[in-house]
Every structure is written in structure tokens, then in C-alpha cells.
PDB file of C-alpha atoms in Angstrom:
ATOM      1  CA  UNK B   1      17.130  -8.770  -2.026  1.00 60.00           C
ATOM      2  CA  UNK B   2      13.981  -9.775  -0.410  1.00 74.00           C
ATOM      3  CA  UNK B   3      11.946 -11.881  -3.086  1.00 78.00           C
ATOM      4  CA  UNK B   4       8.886 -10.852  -1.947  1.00 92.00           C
ATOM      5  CA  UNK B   5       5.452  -9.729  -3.250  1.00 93.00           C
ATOM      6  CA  UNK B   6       1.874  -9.806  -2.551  1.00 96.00           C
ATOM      7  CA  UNK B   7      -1.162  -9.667  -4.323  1.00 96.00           C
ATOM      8  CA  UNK B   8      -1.081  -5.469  -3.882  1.00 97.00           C
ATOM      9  CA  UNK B   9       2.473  -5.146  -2.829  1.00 97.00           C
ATOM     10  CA  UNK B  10       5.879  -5.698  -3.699  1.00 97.00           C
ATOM     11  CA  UNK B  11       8.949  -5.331  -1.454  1.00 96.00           C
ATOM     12  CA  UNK B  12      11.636  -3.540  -3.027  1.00 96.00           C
ATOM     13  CA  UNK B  13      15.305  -2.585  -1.713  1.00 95.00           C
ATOM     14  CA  UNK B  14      15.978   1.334  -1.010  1.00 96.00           C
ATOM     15  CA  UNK B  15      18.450   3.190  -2.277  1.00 96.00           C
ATOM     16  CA  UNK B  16      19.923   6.230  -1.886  1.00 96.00           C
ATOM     17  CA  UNK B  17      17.796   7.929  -4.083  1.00 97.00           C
ATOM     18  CA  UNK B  18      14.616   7.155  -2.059  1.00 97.00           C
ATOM     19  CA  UNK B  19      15.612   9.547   1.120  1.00 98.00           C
ATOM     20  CA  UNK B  20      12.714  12.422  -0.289  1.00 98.00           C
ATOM     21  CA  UNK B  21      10.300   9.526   0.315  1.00 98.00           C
ATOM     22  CA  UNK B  22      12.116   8.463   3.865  1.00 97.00           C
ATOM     23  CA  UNK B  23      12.049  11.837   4.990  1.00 98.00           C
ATOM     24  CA  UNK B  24       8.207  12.275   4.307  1.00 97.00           C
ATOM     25  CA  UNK B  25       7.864   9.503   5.850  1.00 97.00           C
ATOM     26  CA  UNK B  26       9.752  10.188   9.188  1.00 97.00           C
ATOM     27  CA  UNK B  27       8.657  13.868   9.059  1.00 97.00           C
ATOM     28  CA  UNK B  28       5.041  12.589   9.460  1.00 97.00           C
ATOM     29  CA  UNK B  29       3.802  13.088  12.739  1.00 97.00           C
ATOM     30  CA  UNK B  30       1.287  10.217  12.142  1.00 96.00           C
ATOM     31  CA  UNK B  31       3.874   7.503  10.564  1.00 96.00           C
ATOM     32  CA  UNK B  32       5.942   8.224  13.775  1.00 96.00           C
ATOM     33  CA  UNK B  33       3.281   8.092  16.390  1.00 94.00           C
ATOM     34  CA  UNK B  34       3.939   4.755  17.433  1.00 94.00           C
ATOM     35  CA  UNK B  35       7.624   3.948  15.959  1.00 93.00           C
ATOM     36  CA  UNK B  36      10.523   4.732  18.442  1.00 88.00           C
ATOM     37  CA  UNK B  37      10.391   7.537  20.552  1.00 89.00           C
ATOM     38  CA  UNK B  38       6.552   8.392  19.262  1.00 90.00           C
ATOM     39  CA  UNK B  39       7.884  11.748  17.922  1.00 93.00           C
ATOM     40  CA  UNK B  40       8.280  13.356  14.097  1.00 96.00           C
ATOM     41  CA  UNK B  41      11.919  13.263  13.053  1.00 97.00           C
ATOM     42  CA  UNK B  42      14.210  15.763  10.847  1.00 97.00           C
ATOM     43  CA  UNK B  43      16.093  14.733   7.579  1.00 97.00           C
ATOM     44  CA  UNK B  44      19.167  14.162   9.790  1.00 97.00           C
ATOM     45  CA  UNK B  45      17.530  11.026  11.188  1.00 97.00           C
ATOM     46  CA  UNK B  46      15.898   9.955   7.447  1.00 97.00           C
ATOM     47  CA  UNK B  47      19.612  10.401   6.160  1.00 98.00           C
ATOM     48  CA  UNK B  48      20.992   7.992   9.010  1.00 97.00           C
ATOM     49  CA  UNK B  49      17.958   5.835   8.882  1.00 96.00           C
ATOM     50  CA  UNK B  50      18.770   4.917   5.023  1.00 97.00           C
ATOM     51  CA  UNK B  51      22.268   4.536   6.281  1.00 96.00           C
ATOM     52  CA  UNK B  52      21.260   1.897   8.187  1.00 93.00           C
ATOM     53  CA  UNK B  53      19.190   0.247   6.381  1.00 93.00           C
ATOM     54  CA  UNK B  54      21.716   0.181   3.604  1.00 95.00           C
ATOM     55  CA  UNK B  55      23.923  -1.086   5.581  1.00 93.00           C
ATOM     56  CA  UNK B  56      21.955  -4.110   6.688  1.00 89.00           C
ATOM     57  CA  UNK B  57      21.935  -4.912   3.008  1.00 91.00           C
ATOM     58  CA  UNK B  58      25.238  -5.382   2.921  1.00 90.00           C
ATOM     59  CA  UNK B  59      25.750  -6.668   5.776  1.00 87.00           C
ATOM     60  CA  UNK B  60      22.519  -9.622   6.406  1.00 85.00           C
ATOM     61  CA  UNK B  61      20.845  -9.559   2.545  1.00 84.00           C
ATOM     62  CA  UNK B  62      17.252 -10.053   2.903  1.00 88.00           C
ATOM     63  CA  UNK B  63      16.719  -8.621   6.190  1.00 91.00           C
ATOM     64  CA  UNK B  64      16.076  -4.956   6.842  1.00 92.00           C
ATOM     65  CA  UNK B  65      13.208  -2.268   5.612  1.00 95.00           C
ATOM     66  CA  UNK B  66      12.247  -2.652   2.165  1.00 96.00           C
ATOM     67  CA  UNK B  67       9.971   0.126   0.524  1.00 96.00           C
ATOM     68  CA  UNK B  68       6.622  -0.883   0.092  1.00 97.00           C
ATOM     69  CA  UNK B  69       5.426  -0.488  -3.845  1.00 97.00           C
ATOM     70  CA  UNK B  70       1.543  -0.564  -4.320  1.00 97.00           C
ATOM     71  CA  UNK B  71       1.765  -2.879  -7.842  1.00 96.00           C
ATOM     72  CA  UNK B  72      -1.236  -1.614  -9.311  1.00 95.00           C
ATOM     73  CA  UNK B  73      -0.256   2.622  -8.980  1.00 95.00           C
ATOM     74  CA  UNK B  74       3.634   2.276  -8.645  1.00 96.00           C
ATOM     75  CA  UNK B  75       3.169   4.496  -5.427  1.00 96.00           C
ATOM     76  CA  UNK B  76       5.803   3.911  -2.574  1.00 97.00           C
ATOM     77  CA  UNK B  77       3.169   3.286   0.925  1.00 97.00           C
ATOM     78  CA  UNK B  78       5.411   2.417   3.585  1.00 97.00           C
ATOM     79  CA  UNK B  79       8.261   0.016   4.000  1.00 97.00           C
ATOM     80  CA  UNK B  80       8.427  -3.407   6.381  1.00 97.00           C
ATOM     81  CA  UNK B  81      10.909  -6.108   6.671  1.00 96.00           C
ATOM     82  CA  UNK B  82      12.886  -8.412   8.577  1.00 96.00           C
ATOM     83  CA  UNK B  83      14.974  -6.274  10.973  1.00 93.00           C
ATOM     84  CA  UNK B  84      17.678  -7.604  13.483  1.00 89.00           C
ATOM     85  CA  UNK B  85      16.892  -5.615  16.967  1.00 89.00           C
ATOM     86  CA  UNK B  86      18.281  -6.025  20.458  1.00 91.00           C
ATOM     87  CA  UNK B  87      15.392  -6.325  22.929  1.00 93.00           C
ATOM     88  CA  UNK B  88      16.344  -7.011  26.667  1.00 90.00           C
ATOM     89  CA  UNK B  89      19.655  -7.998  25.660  1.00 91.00           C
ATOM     90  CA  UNK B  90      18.454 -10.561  23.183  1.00 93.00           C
ATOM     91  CA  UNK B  91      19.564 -10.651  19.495  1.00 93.00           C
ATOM     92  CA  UNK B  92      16.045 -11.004  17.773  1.00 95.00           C
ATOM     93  CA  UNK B  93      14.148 -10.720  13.907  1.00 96.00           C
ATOM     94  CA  UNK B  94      11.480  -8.101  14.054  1.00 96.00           C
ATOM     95  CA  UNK B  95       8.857  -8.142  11.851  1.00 97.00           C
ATOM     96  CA  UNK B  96       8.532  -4.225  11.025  1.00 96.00           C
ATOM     97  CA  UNK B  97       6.209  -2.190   8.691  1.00 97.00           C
ATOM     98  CA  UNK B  98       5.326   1.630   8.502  1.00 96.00           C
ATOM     99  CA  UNK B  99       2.255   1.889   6.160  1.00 96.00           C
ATOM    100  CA  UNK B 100       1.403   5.800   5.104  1.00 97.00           C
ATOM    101  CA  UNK B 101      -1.992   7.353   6.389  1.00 96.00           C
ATOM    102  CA  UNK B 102      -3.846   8.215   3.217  1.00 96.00           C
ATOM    103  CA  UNK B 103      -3.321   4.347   3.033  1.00 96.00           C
ATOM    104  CA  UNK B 104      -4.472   2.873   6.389  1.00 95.00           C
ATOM    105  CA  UNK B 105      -7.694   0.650   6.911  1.00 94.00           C
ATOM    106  CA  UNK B 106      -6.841  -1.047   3.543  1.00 96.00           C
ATOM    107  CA  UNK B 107      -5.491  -4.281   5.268  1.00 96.00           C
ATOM    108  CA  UNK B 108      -2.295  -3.128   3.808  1.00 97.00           C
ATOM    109  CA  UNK B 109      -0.760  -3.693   6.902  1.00 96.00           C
ATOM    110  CA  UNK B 110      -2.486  -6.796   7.358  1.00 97.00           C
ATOM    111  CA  UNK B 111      -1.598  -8.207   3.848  1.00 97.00           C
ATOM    112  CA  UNK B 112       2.388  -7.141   4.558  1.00 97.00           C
ATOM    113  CA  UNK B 113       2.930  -8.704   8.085  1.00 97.00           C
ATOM    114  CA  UNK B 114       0.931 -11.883   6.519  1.00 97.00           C
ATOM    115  CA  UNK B 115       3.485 -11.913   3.607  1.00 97.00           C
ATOM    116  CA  UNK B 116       6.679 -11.251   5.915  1.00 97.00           C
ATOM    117  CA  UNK B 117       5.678 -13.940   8.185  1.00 97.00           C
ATOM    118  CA  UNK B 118       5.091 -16.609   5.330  1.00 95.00           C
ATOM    119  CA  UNK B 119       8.502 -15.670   4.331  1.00 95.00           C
ATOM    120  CA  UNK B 120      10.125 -15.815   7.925  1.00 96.00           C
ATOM    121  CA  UNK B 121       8.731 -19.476   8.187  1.00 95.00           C
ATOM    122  CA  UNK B 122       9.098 -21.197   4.812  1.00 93.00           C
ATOM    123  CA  UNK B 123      12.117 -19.663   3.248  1.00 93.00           C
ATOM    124  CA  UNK B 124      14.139 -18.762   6.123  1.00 93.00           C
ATOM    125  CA  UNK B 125      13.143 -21.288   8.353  1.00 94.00           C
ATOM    126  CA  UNK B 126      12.843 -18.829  11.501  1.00 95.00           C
ATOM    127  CA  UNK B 127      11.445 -20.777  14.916  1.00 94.00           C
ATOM    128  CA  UNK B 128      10.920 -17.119  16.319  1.00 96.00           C
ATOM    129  CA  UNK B 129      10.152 -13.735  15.397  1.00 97.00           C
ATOM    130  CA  UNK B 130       8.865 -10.698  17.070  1.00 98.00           C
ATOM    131  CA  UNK B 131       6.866  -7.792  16.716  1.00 97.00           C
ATOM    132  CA  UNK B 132       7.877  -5.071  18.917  1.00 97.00           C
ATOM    133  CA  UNK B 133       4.162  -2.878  19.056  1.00 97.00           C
ATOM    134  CA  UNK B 134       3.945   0.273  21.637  1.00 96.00           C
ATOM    135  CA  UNK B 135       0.812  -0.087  23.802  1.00 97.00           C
ATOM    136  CA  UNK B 136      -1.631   2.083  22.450  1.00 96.00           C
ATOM    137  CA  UNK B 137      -1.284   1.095  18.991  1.00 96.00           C
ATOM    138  CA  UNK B 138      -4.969  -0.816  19.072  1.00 96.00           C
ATOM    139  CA  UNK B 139      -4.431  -1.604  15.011  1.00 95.00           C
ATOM    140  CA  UNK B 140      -1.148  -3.236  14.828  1.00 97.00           C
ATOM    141  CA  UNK B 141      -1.776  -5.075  18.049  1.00 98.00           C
ATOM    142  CA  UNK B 142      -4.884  -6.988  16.298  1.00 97.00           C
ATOM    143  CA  UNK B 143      -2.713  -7.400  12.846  1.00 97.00           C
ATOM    144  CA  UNK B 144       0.241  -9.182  14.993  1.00 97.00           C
ATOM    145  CA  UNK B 145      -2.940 -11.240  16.747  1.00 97.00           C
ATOM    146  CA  UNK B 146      -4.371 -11.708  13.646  1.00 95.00           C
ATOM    147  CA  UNK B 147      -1.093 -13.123  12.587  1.00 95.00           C
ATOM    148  CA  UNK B 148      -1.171 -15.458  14.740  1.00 95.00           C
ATOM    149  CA  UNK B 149       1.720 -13.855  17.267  1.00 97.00           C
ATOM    150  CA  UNK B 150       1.445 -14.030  20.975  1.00 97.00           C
ATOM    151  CA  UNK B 151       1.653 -11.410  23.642  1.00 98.00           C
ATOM    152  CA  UNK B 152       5.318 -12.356  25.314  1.00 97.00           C
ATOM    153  CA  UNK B 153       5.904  -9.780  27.642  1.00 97.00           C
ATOM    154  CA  UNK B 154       5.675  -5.686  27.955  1.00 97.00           C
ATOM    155  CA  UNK B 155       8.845  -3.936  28.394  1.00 96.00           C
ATOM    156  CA  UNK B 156      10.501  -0.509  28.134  1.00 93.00           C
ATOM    157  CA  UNK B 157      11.355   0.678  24.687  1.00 89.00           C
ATOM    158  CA  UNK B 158      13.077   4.008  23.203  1.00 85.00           C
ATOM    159  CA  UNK B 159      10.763   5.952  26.471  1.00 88.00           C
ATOM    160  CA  UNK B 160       7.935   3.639  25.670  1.00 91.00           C
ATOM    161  CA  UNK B 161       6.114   0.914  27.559  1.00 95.00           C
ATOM    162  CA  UNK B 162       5.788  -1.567  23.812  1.00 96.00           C
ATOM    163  CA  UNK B 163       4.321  -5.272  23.846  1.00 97.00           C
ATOM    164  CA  UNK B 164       6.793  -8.086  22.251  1.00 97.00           C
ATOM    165  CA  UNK B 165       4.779  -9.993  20.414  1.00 98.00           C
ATOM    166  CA  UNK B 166       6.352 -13.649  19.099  1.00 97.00           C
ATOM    167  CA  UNK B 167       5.871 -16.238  17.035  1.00 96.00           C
ATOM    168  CA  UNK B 168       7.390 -19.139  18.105  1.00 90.00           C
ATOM    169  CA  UNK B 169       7.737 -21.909  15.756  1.00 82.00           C
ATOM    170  CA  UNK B 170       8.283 -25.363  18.810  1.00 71.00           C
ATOM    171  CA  UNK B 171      10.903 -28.006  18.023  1.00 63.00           C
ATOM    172  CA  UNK B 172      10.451 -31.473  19.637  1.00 54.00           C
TER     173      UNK B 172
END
């Protein structure tokens, strides 16, 4: 389990009864406008998606999507993690998060990747991490900037040109 929580937030595992909430979520032409293919998906792909992330439970403990709780209202708002991802043929940790609409420009996203990044350098001792971001996605650009991530290279992605951002921790 990811031991993680923020001053608003706290990162909590799925489970199978959240897929009502994953579905909204991946239903939501908004959530999806910049995550994978850029498209709304069906339940099909919600069911396989909590699959997977299940899975990654099992199989790599704290890494993987974790549903976002707001502490204060108990309201699920997204989910983010630690992800494992193969970009360009490259085994790497993305940090991920999907925040909900009716909660944007709240620094909610802000506050998350802040959190997840913390937690990628002092407890798991990561010397790099990504953020995979598509190119038009002007807000989550500036968070992984803000973040203190660096534009590595822009690539082809699921059909879309996407920016991999990295943090790079350097070893002498």
C-alpha cells in the first residue's frame, strides 16, 4: 500500500468495488482528453483498467494508480501513482494522476505530483522518474515544470505526439 497523504489528499488502494467510480472516470470525455489515445472509453476498458491496476498490487506493492480521497469530504477526485511503463523500449516509473473536472484549478494536481515525487525520492530512493504529458496539455506541462522535471524528449505515444518529462536524481 502506498503510505501516502497530503494535506487535502490521501492515496488509497482500489478495489474491485471502486469500478462505478473508474468507469465515470474513463467515460469522461474530459478526464480522457489527454490520457492515452485522447478518447472516452466504455466499461470494458474501466473493467480491464482495474484489472491492471490490481494486478500491479500484487505484483510491485506501492506502485500503480491509487484513488485519490479528498480528506476533508471523503469524495474520490482522481487517482495518481507510481506506474511502471515502457517508453521507447525503456522500463521506466511514471508519475501519473487523473484529477476530475469539477475539481481542476484547485492545485490538486499540483499538491499530488508534489507528494508522489517526495515519495519517489526519499522513500524509494528513485534517481529517475518520468512524466509522460501529451503536447497540448498546457496545465500538467507547468505542474511537471513546477515540479521541478525536465523536458527529455517528445516522442510518439498511443497516436499521440506526448513530452517525457524526467527527473533525474545525478550520482557522482
Amino acid at each position: 500500500m502506498l503510505p501516502l497523504q497530503t494535506k487535502r489528499l490521501q492515496f488509497q488502494r482500489y478495489s474491485k468495488e471502486d469500478l462505478p467510480f473508474i468507469e465515470r472516470l474513463v467515460t469522461d470525455p474530459q478526464v480522457m482528453r489527454y490520457i492515452g489515445s485522447g478518447t472516452a472509453q466504455d466499461a470494458t476498458y474501466a473493467k480491464a483498467l482495474l484489472e491492471r491496476m490490481l494486478e500491479q498490487y500484487e505484483n510491485f506493492d506501492v506502485f500503480g494508480l491509487h484513488k485519490l480521497v479528498h480528506r476533508q469530504t471523503g469524495k474520490l477526485i482522481g487517482h495518481a501513482g507510481l506506474v511502471a511503463q515502457v517508453i521507447d523500449d525503456a522500463f521506466e516509473i511514471e508519475l501519473g494522476y487523473w484529477i476530475t473536472p469539477d475539481c481542476w484549478q484547485q492545485g490538486l494536481g499540483t499538491e499530488t505530483a508534489q507528494a508522489l515525487k517526495e515519495y519517489a525520492i526519499e522513500e524509494l530512493e528513485l534517481e529517475r522518474f518520468i512524466s509522460v504529458i501529451q503536447i497540448n496539455n498546457a496545465a500538467s506541462i507547468k505542474i511537471a515544470e513546477n515540479n521541478g522535471m525536465q523536458l527529455e524528449k517528445t516522442i510518439e505515444h498511443d497516436g499521440q505526439q506526448v513530452h517525457v518529462f524526467v527527473h533525474l536524481i545525478e550520482t557522482n
